[in-house]
CSV table of C-alpha atoms (C1' of nucleotides) and ligand atoms in Angstrom, one decimal:
chain,number,residue,atom,x,y,z
A,1,MET,CA,79.8,34.1,46.2
A,2,PRO,CA,82.5,35.9,48.2
A,3,ARG,CA,82.5,39.6,48.2
A,4,LEU,CA,85.2,41.2,46.2
A,5,ALA,CA,87.9,43.2,47.9
A,6,ARG,CA,87.1,46.9,48.1
A,7,LYS,CA,90.3,47.9,46.3
A,8,PRO,CA,90.8,45.6,43.3
A,9,SER,CA,94.0,45.4,41.3
A,10,VAL,CA,94.5,47.7,38.4
A,11,ALA,CA,93.9,44.7,36.1
A,12,VAL,CA,90.2,44.7,37.2
A,13,ARG,CA,89.8,48.4,36.5
A,14,ALA,CA,88.2,48.8,33.1
A,15,ALA,CA,87.5,52.5,33.2
A,16,PRO,CA,88.5,55.4,35.4
A,17,LEU,CA,85.9,56.4,37.9
A,18,ARG,CA,85.3,60.0,38.8
A,19,PRO,CA,85.5,60.6,42.6
A,20,PRO,CA,82.1,59.7,44.0
A,21,ALA,CA,81.8,63.1,45.7
A,22,GLN,CA,81.6,65.0,42.4
A,23,SER,CA,79.2,62.5,40.9
A,24,ALA,CA,77.0,62.7,44.0
A,25,GLU,CA,76.9,66.5,43.7
A,26,ASN,CA,75.7,66.3,40.1
A,27,PHE,CA,72.9,63.9,41.0
A,28,ARG,CA,72.0,66.0,44.0
A,29,ARG,CA,71.6,69.1,41.8
A,30,SER,CA,69.6,67.2,39.3
A,31,ARG,CA,67.2,66.1,42.0
A,32,ARG,CA,67.0,69.6,43.4
A,33,ASP,CA,66.1,70.9,39.9
A,34,ARG,CA,63.4,68.3,39.7
A,35,ALA,CA,61.9,69.4,43.0
A,36,VAL,CA,61.4,73.0,41.7
A,37,GLU,CA,60.2,71.9,38.3
A,38,THR,CA,56.6,71.9,39.4
A,39,ALA,CA,56.7,75.4,40.8
A,40,GLN,CA,58.3,76.7,37.6
A,41,ASP,CA,55.8,75.0,35.3
A,42,TYR,CA,52.9,76.3,37.4
A,43,VAL,CA,53.9,79.9,37.6
A,44,GLU,CA,54.7,79.9,33.9
A,45,ALA,CA,51.3,78.5,33.1
A,46,ILE,CA,49.5,80.9,35.5
A,47,ALA,CA,51.3,83.8,33.9
A,48,ASP,CA,50.3,82.6,30.4
A,49,LEU,CA,46.7,82.1,31.4
A,50,THR,CA,46.5,85.4,33.1
A,51,GLY,CA,47.9,87.2,30.1
A,52,ALA,CA,45.5,85.4,27.7
A,53,LEU,CA,42.3,85.2,29.7
A,54,GLY,CA,42.7,87.8,32.4
A,55,GLU,CA,42.9,85.2,35.2
A,56,ALA,CA,44.0,81.7,35.9
A,57,ARG,CA,41.3,79.3,37.1
A,58,VAL,CA,41.9,75.8,38.6
A,59,VAL,CA,40.2,74.1,35.6
A,60,ASP,CA,42.3,76.0,33.1
A,61,LEU,CA,45.5,75.0,34.9
A,62,ALA,CA,44.4,71.4,35.1
A,63,ARG,CA,43.6,71.2,31.4
A,64,ARG,CA,46.9,73.0,30.5
A,65,LEU,CA,49.1,70.8,32.7
A,66,GLY,CA,47.2,67.5,32.0
A,67,VAL,CA,46.4,66.7,35.6
A,68,THR,CA,43.2,66.7,37.6
A,69,HIS,CA,41.8,69.7,39.4
A,70,VAL,CA,42.7,68.0,42.7
A,71,THR,CA,46.4,67.9,41.9
A,72,VAL,CA,46.2,71.6,40.9
A,73,ASN,CA,44.4,72.5,44.1
A,74,ARG,CA,47.0,70.9,46.3
A,75,THR,CA,49.9,72.3,44.3
A,76,VAL,CA,48.5,75.8,44.3
A,77,ALA,CA,48.1,75.6,48.1
A,78,ARG,CA,51.8,74.7,48.3
A,79,LEU,CA,52.7,77.6,46.0
A,80,GLN,CA,50.8,79.9,48.2
A,81,ARG,CA,52.7,78.7,51.3
A,82,ALA,CA,55.9,79.3,49.3
A,83,GLY,CA,54.8,82.8,48.5
A,84,TYR,CA,54.4,82.5,44.7
A,85,VAL,CA,50.7,83.0,44.4
A,86,ASN,CA,47.7,84.6,46.1
A,87,THR,CA,44.3,83.0,46.0
A,88,GLN,CA,41.2,82.6,48.1
A,89,PRO,CA,38.6,79.9,48.0
A,90,TYR,CA,36.6,79.7,44.8
A,91,GLN,CA,38.6,82.6,43.4
A,92,ALA,CA,41.1,82.7,40.5
A,93,ILE,CA,44.8,82.3,41.1
A,94,PHE,CA,47.2,85.3,40.8
A,95,LEU,CA,50.9,85.5,40.9
A,96,SER,CA,52.6,87.4,43.7
A,97,ALA,CA,55.6,89.7,43.0
A,98,ALA,CA,57.9,86.8,43.6
A,99,GLY,CA,55.8,84.6,41.4
A,100,ARG,CA,55.8,87.1,38.5
A,101,LYS,CA,59.6,87.3,38.8
A,102,LEU,CA,60.0,83.6,38.7
A,103,ALA,CA,57.6,83.3,35.8
A,104,GLU,CA,59.5,85.8,33.8
A,105,GLU,CA,62.7,83.9,34.3
A,106,CYS,CA,61.1,80.6,33.3
A,107,LYS,CA,59.3,82.1,30.3
A,108,ARG,CA,62.6,83.6,29.0
A,109,ARG,CA,64.5,80.4,29.6
A,110,HIS,CA,61.8,78.3,28.0
A,111,GLU,CA,61.7,80.4,24.9
A,112,THR,CA,65.5,80.4,24.7
A,113,VAL,CA,65.7,76.7,24.9
A,114,VAL,CA,63.0,76.3,22.3
A,115,ALA,CA,64.6,78.8,19.9
A,116,PHE,CA,68.0,77.1,20.4
A,117,LEU,CA,66.6,73.7,19.6
A,118,ARG,CA,64.8,75.1,16.6
A,119,SER,CA,68.1,76.7,15.4
A,120,LEU,CA,69.5,73.1,15.3
A,121,GLY,CA,66.8,72.1,12.9
A,122,ILE,CA,64.6,70.4,15.5
A,123,SER,CA,60.9,70.5,14.5
A,124,GLU,CA,58.7,72.8,16.4
A,125,LYS,CA,56.7,70.1,18.0
A,126,VAL,CA,59.7,68.2,19.3
A,127,ALA,CA,61.5,71.4,20.3
A,128,GLU,CA,58.5,72.3,22.5
A,129,LEU,CA,58.3,68.8,23.9
A,130,ASP,CA,62.0,68.5,24.8
A,131,ALA,CA,62.2,72.1,26.1
A,132,GLU,CA,59.5,71.4,28.6
A,133,GLY,CA,61.9,69.1,30.4
A,134,ILE,CA,65.3,70.4,29.5
A,135,GLU,CA,64.6,74.0,30.6
A,136,HIS,CA,64.7,73.0,34.3
A,137,HIS,CA,68.3,71.7,34.0
A,138,VAL,CA,69.9,74.5,32.0
A,139,SER,CA,72.4,76.4,34.2
A,140,PRO,CA,73.0,80.1,33.7
A,141,GLU,CA,76.3,79.3,31.9
A,142,THR,CA,74.6,77.0,29.4
A,143,LEU,CA,71.7,79.4,29.0
A,144,ALA,CA,74.1,82.2,28.2
A,145,ALA,CA,75.8,80.0,25.6
A,146,PHE,CA,72.5,79.3,23.9
A,147,GLU,CA,71.7,83.0,23.8
A,148,ARG,CA,75.1,83.9,22.4
A,149,LEU,CA,74.9,81.3,19.7
A,150,LEU,CA,71.4,82.5,18.8
A,151,LYS,CA,72.7,86.0,18.2
A,152,LYS,CA,75.7,85.0,16.0
A,153,PRO,CA,75.1,81.8,14.1
B,1,MET,CA,35.2,89.5,42.6
B,2,PRO,CA,33.0,88.0,39.9
B,3,ARG,CA,34.4,85.2,37.8
B,4,LEU,CA,35.4,86.3,34.3
B,5,ALA,CA,33.5,84.8,31.3
B,6,ARG,CA,35.2,81.7,30.0
B,7,LYS,CA,35.5,83.1,26.4
B,8,PRO,CA,36.7,86.7,26.8
B,9,SER,CA,36.7,89.2,23.9
B,10,VAL,CA,39.7,89.5,21.7
B,11,ALA,CA,40.5,92.7,23.5
B,12,VAL,CA,41.3,90.8,26.6
B,13,ARG,CA,43.6,88.3,24.9
B,14,ALA,CA,47.2,89.5,25.3
B,15,ALA,CA,49.0,86.5,23.8
B,16,PRO,CA,47.8,83.5,21.8
B,17,LEU,CA,47.5,80.3,23.7
B,18,ARG,CA,48.4,77.0,22.3
B,19,PRO,CA,45.5,74.5,22.5
B,20,PRO,CA,45.6,73.0,26.0
B,21,ALA,CA,45.7,69.5,24.7
B,22,GLN,CA,49.1,70.0,23.1
B,23,SER,CA,50.5,71.7,26.1
B,24,ALA,CA,49.1,69.0,28.4
B,25,GLU,CA,50.8,66.3,26.2
B,26,ASN,CA,54.2,68.1,26.6
B,27,PHE,CA,53.8,68.2,30.4
B,28,ARG,CA,52.8,64.6,30.5
B,29,ARG,CA,55.8,63.5,28.6
B,30,SER,CA,58.0,65.6,30.8
B,31,ARG,CA,56.5,63.9,33.9
B,32,ARG,CA,56.9,60.5,32.3
B,33,ASP,CA,60.6,61.2,31.6
B,34,ARG,CA,61.0,62.2,35.2
B,35,ALA,CA,59.6,58.9,36.3
B,36,VAL,CA,62.2,56.9,34.5
B,37,GLU,CA,65.1,59.1,35.4
B,38,THR,CA,65.8,57.1,38.5
B,39,ALA,CA,66.0,53.8,36.6
B,40,GLN,CA,68.3,55.3,34.0
B,41,ASP,CA,70.7,56.9,36.5
B,42,TYR,CA,70.9,53.7,38.5
B,43,VAL,CA,71.6,51.3,35.6
B,44,GLU,CA,74.2,53.7,34.3
B,45,ALA,CA,75.8,53.9,37.7
B,46,ILE,CA,75.7,50.1,38.1
B,47,ALA,CA,77.3,49.6,34.7
B,48,ASP,CA,80.1,52.1,35.6
B,49,LEU,CA,80.8,50.5,38.9
B,50,THR,CA,80.7,47.0,37.5
B,51,GLY,CA,83.2,48.1,34.8
B,52,ALA,CA,85.5,49.7,37.3
B,53,LEU,CA,85.3,47.5,40.3
B,54,GLY,CA,84.0,44.2,39.0
B,55,GLU,CA,80.7,44.6,40.9
B,56,ALA,CA,78.3,47.2,42.2
B,57,ARG,CA,77.6,47.2,45.9
B,58,VAL,CA,74.8,49.1,47.7
B,59,VAL,CA,77.3,51.4,49.5
B,60,ASP,CA,79.1,52.2,46.3
B,61,LEU,CA,75.8,53.2,44.6
B,62,ALA,CA,74.8,55.2,47.7
B,63,ARG,CA,78.1,57.2,47.6
B,64,ARG,CA,77.9,57.7,43.9
B,65,LEU,CA,74.3,58.9,43.8
B,66,GLY,CA,74.5,60.9,47.0
B,67,VAL,CA,71.7,59.1,48.8
B,68,THR,CA,71.6,56.8,51.8
B,69,HIS,CA,71.9,53.0,51.4
B,70,VAL,CA,68.2,52.7,52.4
B,71,THR,CA,67.1,54.6,49.3
B,72,VAL,CA,69.4,52.5,47.2
B,73,ASN,CA,68.0,49.3,48.7
B,74,ARG,CA,64.4,50.2,47.9
B,75,THR,CA,65.2,51.4,44.4
B,76,VAL,CA,67.2,48.3,43.6
B,77,ALA,CA,64.3,46.2,44.7
B,78,ARG,CA,62.1,48.1,42.3
B,79,LEU,CA,64.6,47.7,39.5
B,80,GLN,CA,64.7,44.0,40.1
B,81,ARG,CA,60.9,43.8,39.9
B,82,ALA,CA,61.2,45.8,36.6
B,83,GLY,CA,63.7,43.2,35.3
B,84,TYR,CA,66.7,45.5,35.0
B,85,VAL,CA,68.9,44.0,37.7
B,86,ASN,CA,69.6,40.7,39.5
B,87,THR,CA,70.6,40.6,43.1
B,88,GLN,CA,70.2,38.5,46.2
B,89,PRO,CA,70.4,39.4,49.8
B,90,TYR,CA,73.8,40.6,50.9
B,91,GLN,CA,75.1,40.2,47.3
B,92,ALA,CA,76.3,42.6,44.7
B,93,ILE,CA,73.9,44.0,42.1
B,94,PHE,CA,74.3,43.0,38.5
B,95,LEU,CA,72.5,44.2,35.4
B,96,SER,CA,70.2,41.9,33.5
B,97,ALA,CA,70.3,41.8,29.7
B,98,ALA,CA,67.6,44.5,29.6
B,99,GLY,CA,69.5,46.5,32.2
B,100,ARG,CA,72.7,46.3,30.2
B,101,LYS,CA,70.9,47.5,27.1
B,102,LEU,CA,69.3,50.4,28.9
B,103,ALA,CA,72.6,51.3,30.5
B,104,GLU,CA,74.3,51.3,27.1
B,105,GLU,CA,71.7,53.7,25.7
B,106,CYS,CA,71.9,56.0,28.7
B,107,LYS,CA,75.7,56.0,28.7
B,108,ARG,CA,75.8,56.9,25.0
B,109,ARG,CA,73.2,59.6,25.4
B,110,HIS,CA,74.9,61.0,28.5
B,111,GLU,CA,78.2,61.2,26.7
B,112,THR,CA,76.7,62.8,23.6
B,113,VAL,CA,75.0,65.5,25.7
B,114,VAL,CA,78.2,66.3,27.6
B,115,ALA,CA,80.2,66.4,24.4
B,116,PHE,CA,77.7,68.6,22.7
B,117,LEU,CA,77.6,71.1,25.6
B,118,ARG,CA,81.4,71.0,25.7
B,119,SER,CA,81.4,71.9,22.0
B,120,LEU,CA,79.4,75.0,22.8
B,121,GLY,CA,82.2,76.1,25.1
B,122,ILE,CA,80.6,75.0,28.4
B,123,SER,CA,83.1,74.1,31.1
B,124,GLU,CA,83.5,70.4,31.9
B,125,LYS,CA,82.1,70.8,35.4
B,126,VAL,CA,78.9,72.5,34.3
B,127,ALA,CA,78.5,70.3,31.2
B,128,GLU,CA,78.5,67.2,33.5
B,129,LEU,CA,76.2,69.0,35.9
B,130,ASP,CA,73.6,70.0,33.3
B,131,ALA,CA,73.9,66.8,31.3
B,132,GLU,CA,72.9,64.7,34.4
B,133,GLY,CA,69.4,66.3,34.2
B,134,ILE,CA,69.1,67.2,30.5
B,135,GLU,CA,69.9,63.7,29.2
B,136,HIS,CA,66.6,62.4,30.4
B,137,HIS,CA,64.6,64.9,28.3
B,138,VAL,CA,66.4,64.6,25.0
B,139,SER,CA,64.3,62.9,22.3
B,140,PRO,CA,65.8,60.8,19.6
B,141,GLU,CA,65.4,63.6,17.1
B,142,THR,CA,67.3,66.0,19.3
B,143,LEU,CA,70.0,63.4,20.1
B,144,ALA,CA,70.5,62.8,16.4
B,145,ALA,CA,70.9,66.6,15.8
B,146,PHE,CA,73.5,66.7,18.6
B,147,GLU,CA,75.5,63.9,17.0
B,148,ARG,CA,75.3,65.3,13.6
B,149,LEU,CA,76.6,68.7,14.8
B,150,LEU,CA,79.4,67.0,16.7
B,151,LYS,CA,80.6,65.3,13.5
B,152,LYS,CA,80.6,68.3,11.3
B,153,PRO,CA,81.1,71.6,13.1
C,1,DA,C1',13.2,81.3,41.5
C,2,DT,C1',14.6,76.9,40.6
C,3,DA,C1',17.2,73.5,38.4
C,4,DA,C1',21.2,72.0,36.0
C,5,DA,C1',25.8,72.3,34.9
C,6,DT,C1',30.2,73.7,36.0
C,7,DA,C1',33.8,74.7,39.2
C,8,DT,C1',36.0,74.1,43.5
C,9,DG,C1',37.0,71.8,47.7
C,10,DT,C1',37.9,67.6,50.7
C,11,DA,C1',38.8,62.8,52.2
C,12,DG,C1',41.5,59.1,51.4
C,13,DC,C1',44.4,56.0,48.5
C,14,DC,C1',48.7,54.9,45.8
C,15,DT,C1',53.8,55.4,44.4
C,16,DT,C1',58.2,57.4,44.4
C,17,DA,C1',61.9,59.0,46.9
C,18,DG,C1',64.2,61.0,50.5
C,19,DA,C1',65.5,60.4,55.6
C,20,DT,C1',66.8,58.2,60.8
C,21,DA,C1',67.1,54.6,63.9
C,22,DC,C1',67.9,50.0,64.8
C,23,DA,C1',68.7,44.9,63.7
C,24,DA,C1',71.1,41.3,61.3
C,25,DT,C1',74.6,39.6,58.4
C,26,DT,C1',79.1,39.3,56.6
C,27,DG,C1',84.2,39.7,56.1
C,28,DA,C1',88.4,40.6,58.2
C,29,DA,C1',91.4,41.2,62.1
C,30,DT,C1',92.8,39.6,66.3
D,1,DA,C1',87.3,30.9,67.5
D,2,DT,C1',86.0,35.4,68.7
D,3,DT,C1',85.5,40.0,68.1
D,4,DC,C1',84.7,44.1,65.5
D,5,DA,C1',83.8,47.1,61.7
D,6,DA,C1',81.5,47.5,57.6
D,7,DT,C1',77.7,46.3,55.0
D,8,DT,C1',73.1,45.2,54.2
D,9,DG,C1',68.3,44.9,55.6
D,10,DT,C1',64.0,46.5,58.0
D,11,DA,C1',60.7,49.6,60.4
D,12,DT,C1',58.9,53.9,60.3
D,13,DC,C1',58.5,58.8,59.2
D,14,DT,C1',58.0,62.8,55.8
D,15,DA,C1',56.8,65.1,51.5
D,16,DA,C1',55.6,65.5,46.6
D,17,DG,C1',52.6,64.4,43.2
D,18,DG,C1',49.4,61.5,40.9
D,19,DC,C1',44.5,59.5,41.3
D,20,DT,C1',38.9,58.5,42.4
D,21,DA,C1',34.9,59.5,44.8
D,22,DC,C1',32.1,62.5,46.9
D,23,DA,C1',30.6,67.2,48.9
D,24,DT,C1',29.9,72.0,48.4
D,25,DA,C1',29.8,76.4,46.0
D,26,DT,C1',29.0,79.1,42.0
D,27,DT,C1',27.4,80.3,37.6
D,28,DT,C1',24.2,79.6,33.9
D,29,DA,C1',20.0,78.1,31.8
D,30,DT,C1',15.1,77.5,32.2
E,1,LIG,MN1,58.8,72.5,32.1
E,2,LIG,MN1,58.1,75.7,30.4
E,3,LIG,MN1,70.9,61.7,34.9
E,4,LIG,MN1,73.8,60.1,33.4
DNA sequence: ATAAATATGTAGCCTTAGATACAATTGAAT
DNA sequence: ATTCAATTGTATCTAAGGCTACATATTTAT
């Protein structure tokens, strides 16, 4: 089958296509968000566990995140290299100042997303479920809109 | 520093912790969503390109998604193994029946998410940006709520 | 004090998903 | 018919993020 010409006649065009550069930028941002998802989920979990239990242990994180302790171990090592946590062998994991700051932001955003979904009538279970993924893709502008609509419904 | 007891007194508890099983389930779903993001973005892009240009070539997908043609190649091979596309060496990529079905769902969801964000006053640019990530984490219940609110504001 | 259970660490495997560098094929221009 | 540019394919690297199996350390129970 012969390759179609790169610039087909208007008759072939069914729908207008956004310039690929813009589209590519959107996908790139989405992928970048995905790359920092892990760090955000971990620092948020570490903050929660530290608040509730006084410290965050590898096993607690593993149970909480639904992964094995091996995965937690490697990820925590990466978070330490990135400067978000401090930990020593066989010790609990504590957030650095940067980690606490990030955790605060994530916790606030997580709660806003959940509250917003709840305000739409979504059940608590599904709101928590969806928020766990959505939270990482909500820009400041969208977050602000959520907060604004929560104040004045 | 000694390890804290696993069951601290209530005095230590600062905030209530959801049972770890529920939390783990949420994170698991979020990770599963992430794993199918790629397939969804690809079939949606293939459908768009096929509609606009008559066929989807590797270079077009690469430009659209903001990755190299190598990445596209490998991913398309995986999509073919998964039964979403049909393609032969040096030929264009076409969706299978399953691929078309998935693309339809994704397109509809993508548009709903964008329209919903727009209805909150989010700018078109940011709405498109956020939707590209959010769309993959919107459950049927939440999608239905978005659609309902779009009809009767 | 010793033994058992729990927690943590390490080695090595897999998949996805990005990249560069180079090879081969194709389509179009000369 | 030949050449050339664009497209597609392949080899190889890197990193994240999941896993099992096994080793070591620590805490708890006897
Ligand atoms: Mn999350
Ligand atoms: Mn969260
Ligand atoms: Mn997307
Ligand atoms: Mn999309």
